[in-house]
C-alpha positions as YAML, in Angstrom:
chain: A
units: angstrom
residues:
- id: 1
  name: LEU
  ca: [-1.50, -18.13, 0.53]
- id: 2
  name: VAL
  ca: [-4.71, -18.98, 2.15]
- id: 3
  name: THR
  ca: [-8.30, -19.87, 0.77]
- id: 4
  name: VAL
  ca: [-10.86, -17.83, 2.61]
- id: 5
  name: VAL
  ca: [-14.38, -19.54, 2.43]
- id: 6
  name: GLU
  ca: [-17.71, -17.82, 3.32]
- id: 7
  name: GLY
  ca: [-20.67, -20.11, 2.70]
- id: 8
  name: ARG
  ca: [-19.99, -21.41, -1.05]
- id: 9
  name: GLN
  ca: [-17.97, -18.45, -1.90]
- id: 10
  name: ARG
  ca: [-14.13, -18.54, -1.92]
- id: 11
  name: CYS
  ca: [-11.26, -16.46, -2.95]
- id: 12
  name: GLN
  ca: [-7.56, -16.48, -2.29]
- id: 13
  name: ALA
  ca: [-5.71, -14.16, 0.05]
- id: 14
  name: ILE
  ca: [-2.25, -13.30, 1.45]
- id: 15
  name: TYR
  ca: [-2.23, -13.80, 5.21]
- id: 16
  name: LYS
  ca: [0.60, -12.28, 7.16]
- id: 17
  name: PRO
  ca: [0.54, -13.11, 10.76]
- id: 18
  name: ALA
  ca: [2.21, -11.07, 13.40]
- id: 19
  name: VAL
  ca: [3.70, -14.54, 14.64]
- id: 20
  name: GLY
  ca: [5.67, -14.98, 11.41]
- id: 21
  name: GLU
  ca: [7.18, -11.34, 11.26]
- id: 22
  name: ARG
  ca: [11.05, -11.20, 11.60]
- id: 23
  name: PRO
  ca: [12.23, -8.36, 13.68]
- id: 24
  name: LEU
  ca: [13.69, -5.38, 12.07]
- id: 25
  name: TRP
  ca: [16.03, -2.91, 13.96]
- id: 26
  name: ASP
  ca: [14.18, 0.07, 12.36]
- id: 27
  name: PHE
  ca: [10.68, -0.91, 12.43]
- id: 28
  name: PRO
  ca: [8.30, -1.73, 15.50]
- id: 29
  name: SER
  ca: [6.73, -5.12, 15.55]
- id: 30
  name: GLY
  ca: [3.28, -5.48, 13.83]
- id: 31
  name: LEU
  ca: [4.07, -4.77, 10.51]
- id: 32
  name: TRP
  ca: [0.87, -6.57, 9.33]
- id: 33
  name: ARG
  ca: [-0.86, -3.48, 10.87]
- id: 34
  name: ARG
  ca: [1.02, -1.24, 8.10]
- id: 35
  name: GLU
  ca: [-0.43, -3.56, 5.48]
- id: 36
  name: VAL
  ca: [-4.07, -2.94, 6.84]
- id: 37
  name: ALA
  ca: [-3.28, 0.93, 7.43]
- id: 38
  name: ALA
  ca: [-2.14, 1.22, 3.63]
- id: 39
  name: TYR
  ca: [-5.46, -0.18, 2.41]
- id: 40
  name: ARG
  ca: [-7.31, 2.17, 4.73]
- id: 41
  name: VAL
  ca: [-5.39, 5.20, 3.61]
- id: 42
  name: ALA
  ca: [-5.92, 4.37, 0.12]
- id: 43
  name: THR
  ca: [-9.66, 3.76, 0.65]
- id: 44
  name: ASP
  ca: [-9.73, 7.18, 2.62]
- id: 45
  name: LEU
  ca: [-8.21, 8.89, -0.24]
- id: 46
  name: GLY
  ca: [-10.81, 7.39, -2.57]
- id: 47
  name: TRP
  ca: [-7.88, 5.71, -4.55]
- id: 48
  name: PRO
  ca: [-8.57, 1.81, -5.29]
- id: 49
  name: ILE
  ca: [-5.05, 1.07, -5.66]
- id: 50
  name: VAL
  ca: [-4.51, -1.35, -2.69]
- id: 51
  name: PRO
  ca: [-6.20, -4.77, -2.97]
- id: 52
  name: PRO
  ca: [-8.81, -5.05, -0.02]
- id: 53
  name: THR
  ca: [-6.91, -5.73, 3.34]
- id: 54
  name: VAL
  ca: [-8.37, -6.40, 6.59]
- id: 55
  name: GLU
  ca: [-7.32, -7.64, 10.30]
- id: 56
  name: ARG
  ca: [-8.12, -11.10, 10.87]
- id: 57
  name: ASP
  ca: [-7.41, -13.57, 13.76]
- id: 58
  name: GLY
  ca: [-6.23, -16.76, 11.55]
- id: 59
  name: PRO
  ca: [-5.09, -19.99, 12.24]
- id: 60
  name: LEU
  ca: [-1.55, -18.32, 13.49]
- id: 61
  name: GLY
  ca: [-3.12, -15.51, 15.23]
- id: 62
  name: ILE
  ca: [-3.82, -12.07, 14.45]
- id: 63
  name: GLY
  ca: [-2.52, -10.55, 11.17]
- id: 64
  name: SER
  ca: [-3.43, -8.93, 7.89]
- id: 65
  name: LEU
  ca: [-5.61, -10.66, 5.22]
- id: 66
  name: GLN
  ca: [-5.28, -9.31, 1.73]
- id: 67
  name: PHE
  ca: [-7.15, -10.08, -1.40]
- id: 68
  name: PHE
  ca: [-4.95, -12.15, -3.72]
- id: 69
  name: VAL
  ca: [-4.83, -10.38, -7.02]
- id: 70
  name: PRO
  ca: [-4.89, -12.75, -10.08]
- id: 71
  name: ALA
  ca: [-2.05, -10.93, -12.01]
- id: 72
  name: GLN
  ca: [0.40, -11.16, -15.15]
- id: 73
  name: PHE
  ca: [3.28, -11.66, -12.87]
- id: 74
  name: ASP
  ca: [5.50, -11.29, -15.70]
- id: 75
  name: GLN
  ca: [4.51, -7.52, -15.77]
- id: 76
  name: HIS
  ca: [5.72, -5.10, -12.99]
- id: 77
  name: TYR
  ca: [6.67, -1.50, -12.75]
- id: 78
  name: PHE
  ca: [9.58, -1.53, -15.29]
- id: 79
  name: THR
  ca: [7.52, -3.34, -18.08]
- id: 80
  name: LEU
  ca: [4.32, -0.87, -17.45]
- id: 81
  name: LYS
  ca: [5.96, 2.48, -16.79]
- id: 82
  name: ASP
  ca: [6.20, 3.94, -20.30]
- id: 83
  name: LEU
  ca: [2.54, 2.61, -21.22]
- id: 84
  name: PRO
  ca: [0.13, 5.64, -21.41]
- id: 85
  name: GLN
  ca: [-2.80, 3.83, -20.23]
- id: 86
  name: HIS
  ca: [-0.92, 3.11, -16.87]
- id: 87
  name: ARG
  ca: [0.63, 6.54, -16.21]
- id: 88
  name: ARG
  ca: [-2.14, 7.89, -14.14]
- id: 89
  name: VAL
  ca: [-2.35, 5.05, -11.77]
- id: 90
  name: LEU
  ca: [1.34, 4.82, -11.58]
- id: 91
  name: ARG
  ca: [1.41, 8.63, -10.61]
- id: 92
  name: GLN
  ca: [-1.29, 8.03, -7.97]
- id: 93
  name: LEU
  ca: [0.82, 4.95, -6.58]
- id: 94
  name: CYS
  ca: [3.93, 7.38, -6.41]
- id: 95
  name: VAL
  ca: [2.07, 10.07, -4.45]
- id: 96
  name: PHE
  ca: [0.55, 7.31, -2.19]
- id: 97
  name: ASP
  ca: [4.15, 6.13, -1.66]
- id: 98
  name: LEU
  ca: [5.57, 9.46, -0.45]
- id: 99
  name: ILE
  ca: [2.36, 9.89, 1.83]
- id: 100
  name: THR
  ca: [2.98, 6.69, 3.46]
- id: 101
  name: ASN
  ca: [6.79, 6.73, 3.31]
- id: 102
  name: ASN
  ca: [6.98, 3.44, 1.62]
- id: 103
  name: THR
  ca: [10.48, 2.03, 2.11]
- id: 104
  name: ASP
  ca: [10.05, -0.90, 0.18]
- id: 105
  name: ARG
  ca: [8.53, -0.32, -3.24]
- id: 106
  name: LYS
  ca: [9.96, -2.81, -5.69]
- id: 107
  name: GLY
  ca: [9.19, -3.34, -9.32]
- id: 108
  name: GLY
  ca: [7.38, -6.33, -8.68]
- id: 109
  name: HIS
  ca: [5.05, -4.78, -5.81]
- id: 110
  name: ILE
  ca: [3.06, -3.28, -8.47]
- id: 111
  name: LEU
  ca: [0.87, -6.00, -10.12]
- id: 112
  name: LEU
  ca: [-0.98, -5.99, -13.52]
- id: 113
  name: SER
  ca: [-4.22, -7.67, -12.82]
- id: 114
  name: ASP
  ca: [-5.77, -10.11, -15.09]
- id: 115
  name: SER
  ca: [-8.74, -7.51, -15.59]
- id: 116
  name: GLY
  ca: [-6.02, -4.96, -16.69]
- id: 117
  name: ARG
  ca: [-6.01, -2.85, -13.33]
- id: 118
  name: LEU
  ca: [-2.89, -1.87, -11.45]
- id: 119
  name: TRP
  ca: [-2.38, -2.67, -7.63]
- id: 120
  name: GLY
  ca: [0.18, -1.78, -5.22]
- id: 121
  name: ILE
  ca: [0.99, -4.49, -2.73]
- id: 122
  name: ASP
  ca: [3.51, -5.16, 0.20]
- id: 123
  name: HIS
  ca: [3.12, -2.19, 2.45]
- id: 124
  name: GLY
  ca: [4.44, -3.43, 5.59]
- id: 125
  name: LEU
  ca: [7.43, -1.38, 5.52]
- id: 126
  name: SER
  ca: [5.43, 1.82, 5.33]
- id: 127
  name: PHE
  ca: [4.57, 4.83, 7.57]
- id: 128
  name: HIS
  ca: [7.75, 5.05, 9.64]
- id: 129
  name: GLU
  ca: [8.08, 8.40, 11.47]
- id: 130
  name: GLU
  ca: [11.66, 9.11, 9.86]
- id: 131
  name: PHE
  ca: [11.72, 9.96, 5.85]
- id: 132
  name: LYS
  ca: [12.98, 6.88, 4.47]
- id: 133
  name: LEU
  ca: [11.41, 6.78, 0.85]
- id: 134
  name: ARG
  ca: [12.74, 3.77, -0.92]
- id: 135
  name: THR
  ca: [10.95, 3.46, -4.28]
- id: 136
  name: VAL
  ca: [11.77, 2.23, -7.65]
- id: 137
  name: MET
  ca: [9.20, 4.90, -9.05]
- id: 138
  name: TRP
  ca: [11.63, 7.81, -9.58]
- id: 139
  name: ASP
  ca: [10.39, 8.57, -12.99]
- id: 140
  name: PHE
  ca: [7.84, 11.13, -11.66]
- id: 141
  name: ALA
  ca: [10.58, 13.01, -9.62]
- id: 142
  name: GLY
  ca: [10.82, 16.72, -10.03]
- id: 143
  name: GLU
  ca: [7.13, 16.50, -11.96]
- id: 144
  name: PRO
  ca: [4.44, 18.50, -10.35]
- id: 145
  name: ILE
  ca: [1.63, 16.33, -8.69]
- id: 146
  name: ASP
  ca: [-1.71, 16.29, -10.79]
- id: 147
  name: ALA
  ca: [-3.97, 18.94, -9.33]
- id: 148
  name: ASP
  ca: [-6.86, 16.41, -8.84]
- id: 149
  name: LEU
  ca: [-4.57, 14.04, -6.79]
- id: 150
  name: LEU
  ca: [-3.30, 17.20, -4.85]
- id: 151
  name: GLY
  ca: [-6.99, 17.91, -4.36]
- id: 152
  name: ASP
  ca: [-7.77, 14.41, -3.05]
- id: 153
  name: VAL
  ca: [-4.63, 14.71, -0.71]
- id: 154
  name: ILE
  ca: [-5.91, 18.12, 0.49]
- id: 155
  name: ARG
  ca: [-9.46, 16.76, 1.32]
- id: 156
  name: TRP
  ca: [-8.08, 13.94, 2.99]
- id: 157
  name: THR
  ca: [-5.69, 15.85, 5.16]
- id: 158
  name: GLU
  ca: [-8.66, 17.59, 6.54]
- id: 159
  name: THR
  ca: [-10.11, 14.46, 8.25]
- id: 160
  name: MET
  ca: [-6.98, 12.54, 8.50]
- id: 161
  name: PRO
  ca: [-6.26, 10.16, 10.28]
- id: 162
  name: SER
  ca: [-9.65, 8.14, 10.30]
- id: 163
  name: SER
  ca: [-10.05, 6.39, 13.51]
- id: 164
  name: ASP
  ca: [-9.51, 2.96, 11.32]
- id: 165
  name: VAL
  ca: [-6.16, 4.33, 10.60]
- id: 166
  name: ALA
  ca: [-5.18, 5.70, 14.05]
- id: 167
  name: ALA
  ca: [-6.00, 2.67, 15.80]
- id: 168
  name: LEU
  ca: [-3.12, 0.85, 13.47]
- id: 169
  name: LEU
  ca: [-0.24, 3.47, 13.68]
- id: 170
  name: ASP
  ca: [1.67, 5.35, 16.57]
- id: 171
  name: VAL
  ca: [1.03, 8.96, 16.96]
- id: 172
  name: GLU
  ca: [4.44, 9.79, 15.91]
- id: 173
  name: GLU
  ca: [3.95, 7.96, 12.72]
- id: 174
  name: ILE
  ca: [0.54, 9.67, 12.01]
- id: 175
  name: ASP
  ca: [2.25, 13.27, 12.70]
- id: 176
  name: ALA
  ca: [4.92, 12.38, 10.40]
- id: 177
  name: MET
  ca: [2.52, 11.39, 7.72]
- id: 178
  name: ARG
  ca: [0.59, 14.52, 8.15]
- id: 179
  name: ILE
  ca: [3.69, 16.57, 7.73]
- id: 180
  name: ARG
  ca: [4.51, 14.77, 4.41]
...
């Protein structure tokens, strides 16, 4: 957790430098890139479901910097999934996890902000070229994807990947995302 200062303005953010990553046998190094790519894909889809995340060279070197969401941390997927006002965004996050091949969606990775908005966080283990979807959001399995969400995805696939996303992922990962 870091404080970002720009002139007189301040905000908190989560800084994930490359130097702090622990190697994983099934993911290449550079997990911070996936954090940035997840935000860019969500933005390209027109879905404000990932907090703003950028690439920055911070005190420990290059990494991702994600806006810290002031949240009700006692709330998570399992306390929110049956509330009608959150179903739409949860369905959106579920489709997002399929597209990005999220291999680490835990209940606590869905935040209810103090303003009442849902956010998905912690996307470092996403975009793998092998299908490895691991998510807690199985409540929507077998249900059709909402037509408007599917329309967003179809429009996005016509221009994907944006150059911003292509610069962060391997060609194989982008090809796999396109197939999904």
